[in-house]
DNA sequence: ATAATAATGTTGTAATTGCAACATGTAATT
DNA sequence: AATTACATGTTGCAATTACAACATTATTAT
């Protein structure tokens, strides 16, 4: 039996027509549409002065200190220009500071999360968890582990086959 | 043993700190960042006159004929304004036509895919499959089915707990 | 009958995005 | 030494997005 699991996701025999619209990739994209809207609405209602994307950058900085802008770019998967713009906003709001330093012999802008920034992360996380709690209610622990494993595989293979400018 | 699978994804004991940055939700979002860039680059190189989002709308129309704009909105998860804008472009390019008709007693704009539009979908699909082939190389059929099932659960539960204006 | 609500489509907008292009400095190659 | 390639950050931009607000018509509640 030959399957075309590639785009379709549904097991279809080789000569049948496939639809991108029904593919697993697109199902995942639609799931993310919802989760991004949910995340954005959450931070709007939270009124702590950051958007979800600004928060993600802060959260990445919370445990990855002593990194420069490009390193953060790689973590949050945004290009250097947009990462810089996010950091400008976070700096204006006092959640981070930036300082020109050397990395090897290279001049870079290193980023430091402030106490105010740390507080924001620490206060937001439990509320965020609460908001997303019910999303995983129907998902078993085993399914959860499976999901993480498969997503890691997909992300790895996509990162190898996609040219992204960071 | 108590797990907080909610945001973390990694099995963490209750009182440990959790990071959104390491959550499964965010892993999925990052995976989608790659797949969207890959899809966009694919259609840029294909030079058939449509973007990935315009193609998705066409693909949805290919098998869902006789629908109005709002119905398409629900399928492609874009709000009415943006769906209308995409359709304007597709109409200008001759891939669809629109006609004011009645749905029950309500006046709506029904969408009809043209032969040119059908051709575009039929020609693109095999190439698209080829481009995304390697992405799933390391994923077994079983994992693939798991992924689809879990994503469907997540999408369903997110759609219930997220207010989206369509 | 009247008012309130829902369905459908459009216009306007601020925010975000990926990308191209640039500037500046370092490393590698010739 | 000269040239080429890479690393890092910035500016500009066209495209896309979600959302608010509006217009119109139909449905429902009062």
Tab-separated table of N, CA, C and O in Angstrom, chain A residues 20-108:
chain	number	residue	atom	x	y	z
A	20	UNK	N	-4.071	20.971	-0.497
A	20	UNK	CA	-3.275	21.623	0.534
A	20	UNK	C	-4.168	22.005	1.695
A	20	UNK	O	-3.786	21.900	2.857
A	21	UNK	N	-5.354	22.412	1.341
A	21	UNK	CA	-6.320	22.849	2.338
A	21	UNK	C	-6.579	21.798	3.416
A	21	UNK	O	-6.893	22.131	4.557
A	22	UNK	N	-6.454	20.520	3.068
A	22	UNK	CA	-6.682	19.444	4.032
A	22	UNK	C	-5.392	18.881	4.609
A	22	UNK	O	-5.426	17.869	5.310
A	23	UNK	N	-4.268	19.484	4.300
A	23	UNK	CA	-2.993	18.938	4.750
A	23	UNK	C	-2.777	19.173	6.241
A	23	UNK	O	-3.387	20.056	6.847
A	24	UNK	N	-1.909	18.379	6.801
A	24	UNK	CA	-1.571	18.532	8.212
A	24	UNK	C	-0.841	19.845	8.454
A	24	UNK	O	-1.045	20.509	9.467
A	25	UNK	N	-0.002	20.213	7.498
A	25	UNK	CA	0.711	21.486	7.612
A	25	UNK	C	-0.271	22.640	7.769
A	25	UNK	O	-0.124	23.498	8.639
A	26	UNK	N	-1.308	22.620	6.937
A	26	UNK	CA	-2.266	23.722	6.998
A	26	UNK	C	-3.133	23.631	8.250
A	26	UNK	O	-3.500	24.654	8.834
A	27	UNK	N	-3.421	22.417	8.678
A	27	UNK	CA	-4.141	22.243	9.945
A	27	UNK	C	-3.344	22.864	11.087
A	27	UNK	O	-3.890	23.547	11.963
A	28	UNK	N	-2.048	22.642	11.045
A	28	UNK	CA	-1.186	23.224	12.073
A	28	UNK	C	-1.185	24.753	11.975
A	28	UNK	O	-1.251	25.447	12.996
A	29	UNK	N	-1.146	25.268	10.762
A	29	UNK	CA	-1.170	26.726	10.597
A	29	UNK	C	-2.469	27.315	11.136
A	29	UNK	O	-2.466	28.364	11.783
A	30	UNK	N	-3.567	26.626	10.898
A	30	UNK	CA	-4.843	27.137	11.400
A	30	UNK	C	-4.907	27.073	12.923
A	30	UNK	O	-5.437	27.983	13.569
A	31	UNK	N	-4.365	26.009	13.483
A	31	UNK	CA	-4.315	25.912	14.938
A	31	UNK	C	-3.539	27.081	15.520
A	31	UNK	O	-3.936	27.673	16.522
A	32	UNK	N	-2.458	27.429	14.837
A	32	UNK	CA	-1.628	28.539	15.308
A	32	UNK	C	-2.338	29.881	15.132
A	32	UNK	O	-2.152	30.790	15.942
A	33	UNK	N	-3.156	30.009	14.104
A	33	UNK	CA	-3.958	31.235	13.960
A	33	UNK	C	-4.747	31.467	15.242
A	33	UNK	O	-4.726	32.558	15.816
A	34	UNK	N	-5.413	30.423	15.685
A	34	UNK	CA	-6.181	30.539	16.923
A	34	UNK	C	-5.286	30.864	18.122
A	34	UNK	O	-5.582	31.755	18.909
A	35	UNK	N	-4.188	30.136	18.260
A	35	UNK	CA	-3.373	30.333	19.458
A	35	UNK	C	-2.737	31.723	19.477
A	35	UNK	O	-2.557	32.314	20.543
A	36	UNK	N	-2.424	32.261	18.297
A	36	UNK	CA	-1.852	33.602	18.272
A	36	UNK	C	-2.899	34.645	18.654
A	36	UNK	O	-2.609	35.591	19.382
A	37	UNK	N	-4.117	34.464	18.156
A	37	UNK	CA	-5.172	35.398	18.517
A	37	UNK	C	-5.439	35.307	20.014
A	37	UNK	O	-5.574	36.321	20.704
A	38	UNK	N	-5.482	34.093	20.509
A	38	UNK	CA	-5.727	33.910	21.944
A	38	UNK	C	-4.633	34.572	22.776
A	38	UNK	O	-4.918	35.271	23.746
A	39	UNK	N	-3.396	34.370	22.378
A	39	UNK	CA	-2.283	34.977	23.088
A	39	UNK	C	-2.331	36.490	23.036
A	39	UNK	O	-2.108	37.174	24.043
A	40	UNK	N	-2.644	37.025	21.862
A	40	UNK	CA	-2.711	38.479	21.714
A	40	UNK	C	-3.818	39.054	22.586
A	40	UNK	O	-3.620	40.053	23.279
A	41	UNK	N	-4.982	38.411	22.567
A	41	UNK	CA	-6.103	38.895	23.368
A	41	UNK	C	-5.771	38.806	24.857
A	41	UNK	O	-6.150	39.684	25.642
A	42	UNK	N	-5.069	37.748	25.220
A	42	UNK	CA	-4.688	37.600	26.627
A	42	UNK	C	-3.863	38.788	27.106
A	42	UNK	O	-4.149	39.382	28.149
A	43	UNK	N	-2.852	39.160	26.329
A	43	UNK	CA	-1.991	40.257	26.780
A	43	UNK	C	-2.678	41.618	26.665
A	43	UNK	O	-2.331	42.544	27.388
A	44	UNK	N	-3.630	41.728	25.751
A	44	UNK	CA	-4.410	42.961	25.700
A	44	UNK	C	-5.194	43.134	26.998
A	44	UNK	O	-5.185	44.206	27.607
A	45	UNK	N	-5.839	42.055	27.416
A	45	UNK	CA	-6.644	42.124	28.631
A	45	UNK	C	-5.781	42.250	29.891
A	45	UNK	O	-6.223	42.801	30.898
A	46	UNK	N	-4.579	41.719	29.809
A	46	UNK	CA	-3.700	41.746	30.970
A	46	UNK	C	-3.272	43.170	31.321
A	46	UNK	O	-3.009	43.480	32.494
A	47	UNK	N	-3.180	44.025	30.294
A	47	UNK	CA	-2.830	45.438	30.509
A	47	UNK	C	-1.533	45.616	31.290
A	47	UNK	O	-1.476	46.414	32.228
A	48	UNK	N	-0.509	44.867	30.924
A	48	UNK	CA	0.767	45.060	31.602
A	48	UNK	C	1.758	45.784	30.704
A	48	UNK	O	2.945	45.878	31.010
A	49	UNK	N	1.278	46.273	29.579
A	49	UNK	CA	2.119	47.107	28.739
A	49	UNK	C	2.958	46.366	27.718
A	49	UNK	O	3.837	46.967	27.105
A	50	UNK	N	2.720	45.077	27.536
A	50	UNK	CA	3.461	44.356	26.499
A	50	UNK	C	2.512	43.535	25.638
A	50	UNK	O	1.447	43.136	26.085
A	51	UNK	N	2.940	43.297	24.422
A	51	UNK	CA	2.220	42.383	23.542
A	51	UNK	C	2.798	40.981	23.729
A	51	UNK	O	3.832	40.805	24.378
A	52	UNK	N	2.144	40.014	23.116
A	52	UNK	CA	2.619	38.640	23.244
A	52	UNK	C	4.028	38.476	22.687
A	52	UNK	O	4.863	37.778	23.278
A	53	UNK	N	4.322	39.160	21.590
A	53	UNK	CA	5.642	39.008	20.978
A	53	UNK	C	6.724	39.675	21.810
A	53	UNK	O	7.849	39.168	21.915
A	54	UNK	N	6.375	40.817	22.397
A	54	UNK	CA	7.332	41.463	23.299
A	54	UNK	C	7.570	40.574	24.520
A	54	UNK	O	8.698	40.425	25.003
A	55	UNK	N	6.501	39.953	24.995
A	55	UNK	CA	6.637	39.068	26.139
A	55	UNK	C	7.522	37.868	25.812
A	55	UNK	O	8.365	37.463	26.625
A	56	UNK	N	7.346	37.269	24.648
A	56	UNK	CA	8.154	36.111	24.264
A	56	UNK	C	9.635	36.475	24.255
A	56	UNK	O	10.475	35.715	24.737
A	57	UNK	N	9.935	37.663	23.727
A	57	UNK	CA	11.328	38.096	23.722
A	57	UNK	C	11.857	38.210	25.150
A	57	UNK	O	12.947	37.734	25.461
A	58	UNK	N	11.057	38.811	26.015
A	58	UNK	CA	11.452	38.947	27.419
A	58	UNK	C	11.649	37.584	28.069
A	58	UNK	O	12.612	37.346	28.798
A	59	UNK	N	10.713	36.673	27.787
A	59	UNK	CA	10.788	35.341	28.367
A	59	UNK	C	12.042	34.613	27.892
A	59	UNK	O	12.693	33.904	28.655
A	60	UNK	N	12.396	34.820	26.627
A	60	UNK	CA	13.614	34.213	26.102
A	60	UNK	C	14.844	34.801	26.780
A	60	UNK	O	15.821	34.105	27.050
A	61	UNK	N	14.777	36.101	27.081
A	61	UNK	CA	15.901	36.770	27.730
A	61	UNK	C	16.016	36.395	29.203
A	61	UNK	O	17.094	36.441	29.783
A	62	UNK	N	14.892	36.019	29.772
A	62	UNK	CA	14.847	35.715	31.203
A	62	UNK	C	15.856	34.629	31.566
A	62	UNK	O	16.513	34.700	32.594
A	63	UNK	N	15.970	33.633	30.738
A	63	UNK	CA	16.901	32.524	31.022
A	63	UNK	C	18.102	32.502	30.105
A	63	UNK	O	18.984	31.668	30.266
A	64	UNK	N	18.143	33.378	29.121
A	64	UNK	CA	19.302	33.437	28.244
A	64	UNK	C	19.919	34.822	28.358
A	64	UNK	O	19.714	35.677	27.503
A	65	UNK	N	20.673	35.011	29.418
A	65	UNK	CA	21.267	36.322	29.588
A	65	UNK	C	22.561	36.408	28.794
A	65	UNK	O	23.041	35.418	28.248
A	66	UNK	N	23.088	37.618	28.707
A	66	UNK	CA	24.369	37.828	28.061
A	66	UNK	C	24.353	37.464	26.585
A	66	UNK	O	25.332	36.962	26.056
A	67	UNK	N	23.242	37.716	25.916
A	67	UNK	CA	23.220	37.454	24.485
A	67	UNK	C	23.028	38.762	23.720
A	67	UNK	O	22.551	39.746	24.261
A	68	UNK	N	23.439	38.743	22.457
A	68	UNK	CA	23.292	39.921	21.616
A	68	UNK	C	22.017	39.814	20.791
A	68	UNK	O	21.306	38.807	20.841
A	69	UNK	N	21.742	40.861	20.015
A	69	UNK	CA	20.478	40.916	19.290
A	69	UNK	C	20.305	39.756	18.327
A	69	UNK	O	19.229	39.172	18.219
A	70	UNK	N	21.381	39.435	17.637
A	70	UNK	CA	21.251	38.364	16.648
A	70	UNK	C	20.988	37.018	17.317
A	70	UNK	O	20.251	36.176	16.791
A	71	UNK	N	21.624	36.796	18.465
A	71	UNK	CA	21.363	35.562	19.197
A	71	UNK	C	19.893	35.458	19.574
A	71	UNK	O	19.283	34.386	19.483
A	72	UNK	N	19.327	36.585	19.986
A	72	UNK	CA	17.899	36.585	20.319
A	72	UNK	C	17.056	36.325	19.076
A	72	UNK	O	16.069	35.586	19.129
A	73	UNK	N	17.477	36.910	17.962
A	73	UNK	CA	16.790	36.656	16.696
A	73	UNK	C	16.645	35.163	16.435
A	73	UNK	O	15.578	34.692	16.053
A	74	UNK	N	17.740	34.455	16.655
A	74	UNK	CA	17.721	33.016	16.401
A	74	UNK	C	16.773	32.301	17.347
A	74	UNK	O	16.157	31.299	16.993
A	75	UNK	N	16.663	32.809	18.569
A	75	UNK	CA	15.783	32.165	19.549
A	75	UNK	C	14.312	32.405	19.229
A	75	UNK	O	13.492	31.491	19.312
A	76	UNK	N	13.973	33.625	18.875
A	76	UNK	CA	12.555	33.945	18.682
A	76	UNK	C	12.130	33.872	17.211
A	76	UNK	O	10.978	34.144	16.878
A	77	UNK	N	13.055	33.494	16.361
A	77	UNK	CA	12.762	33.321	14.933
A	77	UNK	C	12.151	34.563	14.283
A	77	UNK	O	11.187	34.464	13.530
A	78	UNK	N	12.717	35.692	14.616
A	78	UNK	CA	12.380	36.911	13.882
A	78	UNK	C	13.677	37.468	13.308
A	78	UNK	O	14.744	37.252	13.867
A	79	UNK	N	13.588	38.158	12.209
A	79	UNK	CA	14.831	38.634	11.600
A	79	UNK	C	15.434	39.776	12.417
A	79	UNK	O	14.827	40.303	13.344
A	80	UNK	N	16.654	40.142	12.074
A	80	UNK	CA	17.374	41.106	12.897
A	80	UNK	C	16.655	42.444	13.000
A	80	UNK	O	16.621	43.071	14.060
A	81	UNK	N	16.056	42.877	11.902
A	81	UNK	CA	15.399	44.186	11.949
A	81	UNK	C	14.230	44.178	12.923
A	81	UNK	O	14.088	45.086	13.751
A	82	UNK	N	13.402	43.167	12.848
A	82	UNK	CA	12.236	43.139	13.725
A	82	UNK	C	12.614	42.875	15.178
A	82	UNK	O	11.991	43.417	16.092
A	83	UNK	N	13.633	42.067	15.380
A	83	UNK	CA	14.120	41.866	16.734
A	83	UNK	C	14.587	43.193	17.322
A	83	UNK	O	14.256	43.530	18.466
A	84	UNK	N	15.330	43.944	16.542
A	84	UNK	CA	15.784	45.255	16.992
A	84	UNK	C	14.621	46.169	17.349
A	84	UNK	O	14.653	46.871	18.370
A	85	UNK	N	13.590	46.139	16.534
A	85	UNK	CA	12.434	46.994	16.806
A	85	UNK	C	11.731	46.593	18.105
A	85	UNK	O	11.332	47.453	18.905
A	86	UNK	N	11.579	45.298	18.315
A	86	UNK	CA	10.960	44.834	19.554
A	86	UNK	C	11.779	45.284	20.762
A	86	UNK	O	11.242	45.739	21.773
A	87	UNK	N	13.111	45.164	20.626
A	87	UNK	CA	13.982	45.533	21.743
A	87	UNK	C	13.923	47.026	22.029
A	87	UNK	O	14.008	47.449	23.188
A	88	UNK	N	13.796	47.836	20.987
A	88	UNK	CA	13.666	49.287	21.189
A	88	UNK	C	12.451	49.590	22.063
A	88	UNK	O	12.521	50.397	22.995
A	89	UNK	N	11.344	48.894	21.758
A	89	UNK	CA	10.129	49.106	22.545
A	89	UNK	C	10.327	48.644	23.990
A	89	UNK	O	9.977	49.357	24.930
A	90	UNK	N	10.916	47.458	24.144
A	90	UNK	CA	11.132	46.927	25.500
A	90	UNK	C	12.078	47.819	26.290
A	90	UNK	O	11.940	47.960	27.509
A	91	UNK	N	13.030	48.427	25.599
A	91	UNK	CA	13.971	49.322	26.270
A	91	UNK	C	13.269	50.598	26.707
A	91	UNK	O	13.441	51.063	27.837
A	92	UNK	N	12.453	51.146	25.812
A	92	UNK	CA	11.701	52.354	26.139
A	92	UNK	C	10.809	52.136	27.357
A	92	UNK	O	10.600	53.034	28.169
A	93	UNK	N	10.287	50.925	27.465
A	93	UNK	CA	9.390	50.627	28.573
A	93	UNK	C	10.132	50.190	29.836
A	93	UNK	O	9.517	49.910	30.865
A	94	UNK	N	11.445	50.096	29.739
A	94	UNK	CA	12.234	49.803	30.926
A	94	UNK	C	12.328	48.334	31.295
A	94	UNK	O	12.705	47.989	32.413
A	95	UNK	N	12.000	47.452	30.367
A	95	UNK	CA	12.071	46.019	30.662
A	95	UNK	C	13.446	45.428	30.350
A	95	UNK	O	13.775	44.339	30.818
A	96	UNK	N	14.209	46.130	29.547
A	96	UNK	CA	15.579	45.703	29.240
A	96	UNK	C	16.484	46.923	29.124
A	96	UNK	O	16.013	48.053	29.032
A	97	UNK	N	17.782	46.653	29.147
A	97	UNK	CA	18.749	47.682	28.741
A	97	UNK	C	19.671	47.063	27.698
A	97	UNK	O	19.787	45.834	27.623
A	98	UNK	N	20.285	47.910	26.900
A	98	UNK	CA	21.236	47.421	25.907
A	98	UNK	C	22.562	48.123	26.085
A	98	UNK	O	22.610	49.305	26.422
A	99	UNK	N	23.621	47.389	25.851
A	99	UNK	CA	24.940	47.990	25.977
A	99	UNK	C	25.842	47.451	24.874
A	99	UNK	O	25.829	46.260	24.584
A	100	UNK	N	26.608	48.356	24.268
A	100	UNK	CA	27.556	47.944	23.237
A	100	UNK	C	28.729	47.251	23.904
A	100	UNK	O	29.397	47.839	24.762
A	101	UNK	N	28.954	46.012	23.556
A	101	UNK	CA	30.080	45.268	24.127
A	101	UNK	C	30.755	44.469	23.030
A	101	UNK	O	30.320	44.467	21.890
A	102	UNK	N	31.792	43.770	23.414
A	102	UNK	CA	32.474	42.957	22.418
A	102	UNK	C	32.178	41.482	22.637
A	102	UNK	O	32.099	40.999	23.762
A	103	UNK	N	31.999	40.815	21.529
A	103	UNK	CA	31.795	39.357	21.541
A	103	UNK	C	32.929	38.826	20.688
A	103	UNK	O	32.891	38.957	19.470
A	104	UNK	N	33.948	38.275	21.334
A	104	UNK	CA	35.180	38.026	20.607
A	104	UNK	C	35.795	39.377	20.320
A	104	UNK	O	35.986	40.193	21.227
A	105	UNK	N	36.039	39.655	19.062
A	105	UNK	CA	36.558	40.981	18.710
A	105	UNK	C	35.468	41.837	18.067
A	105	UNK	O	35.736	42.916	17.538
A	106	UNK	N	34.248	41.290	18.085
A	106	UNK	CA	33.162	41.941	17.354
A	106	UNK	C	32.324	42.813	18.279
A	106	UNK	O	31.996	42.415	19.392
A	107	UNK	N	31.958	43.972	17.771
A	107	UNK	CA	31.118	44.874	18.557
A	107	UNK	C	29.655	44.464	18.403
A	107	UNK	O	29.135	44.418	17.294
A	108	UNK	N	29.019	44.179	19.522
A	108	UNK	CA	27.608	43.804	19.469
A	108	UNK	C	26.837	44.574	20.531
A	108	UNK	O	27.419	45.208	21.404
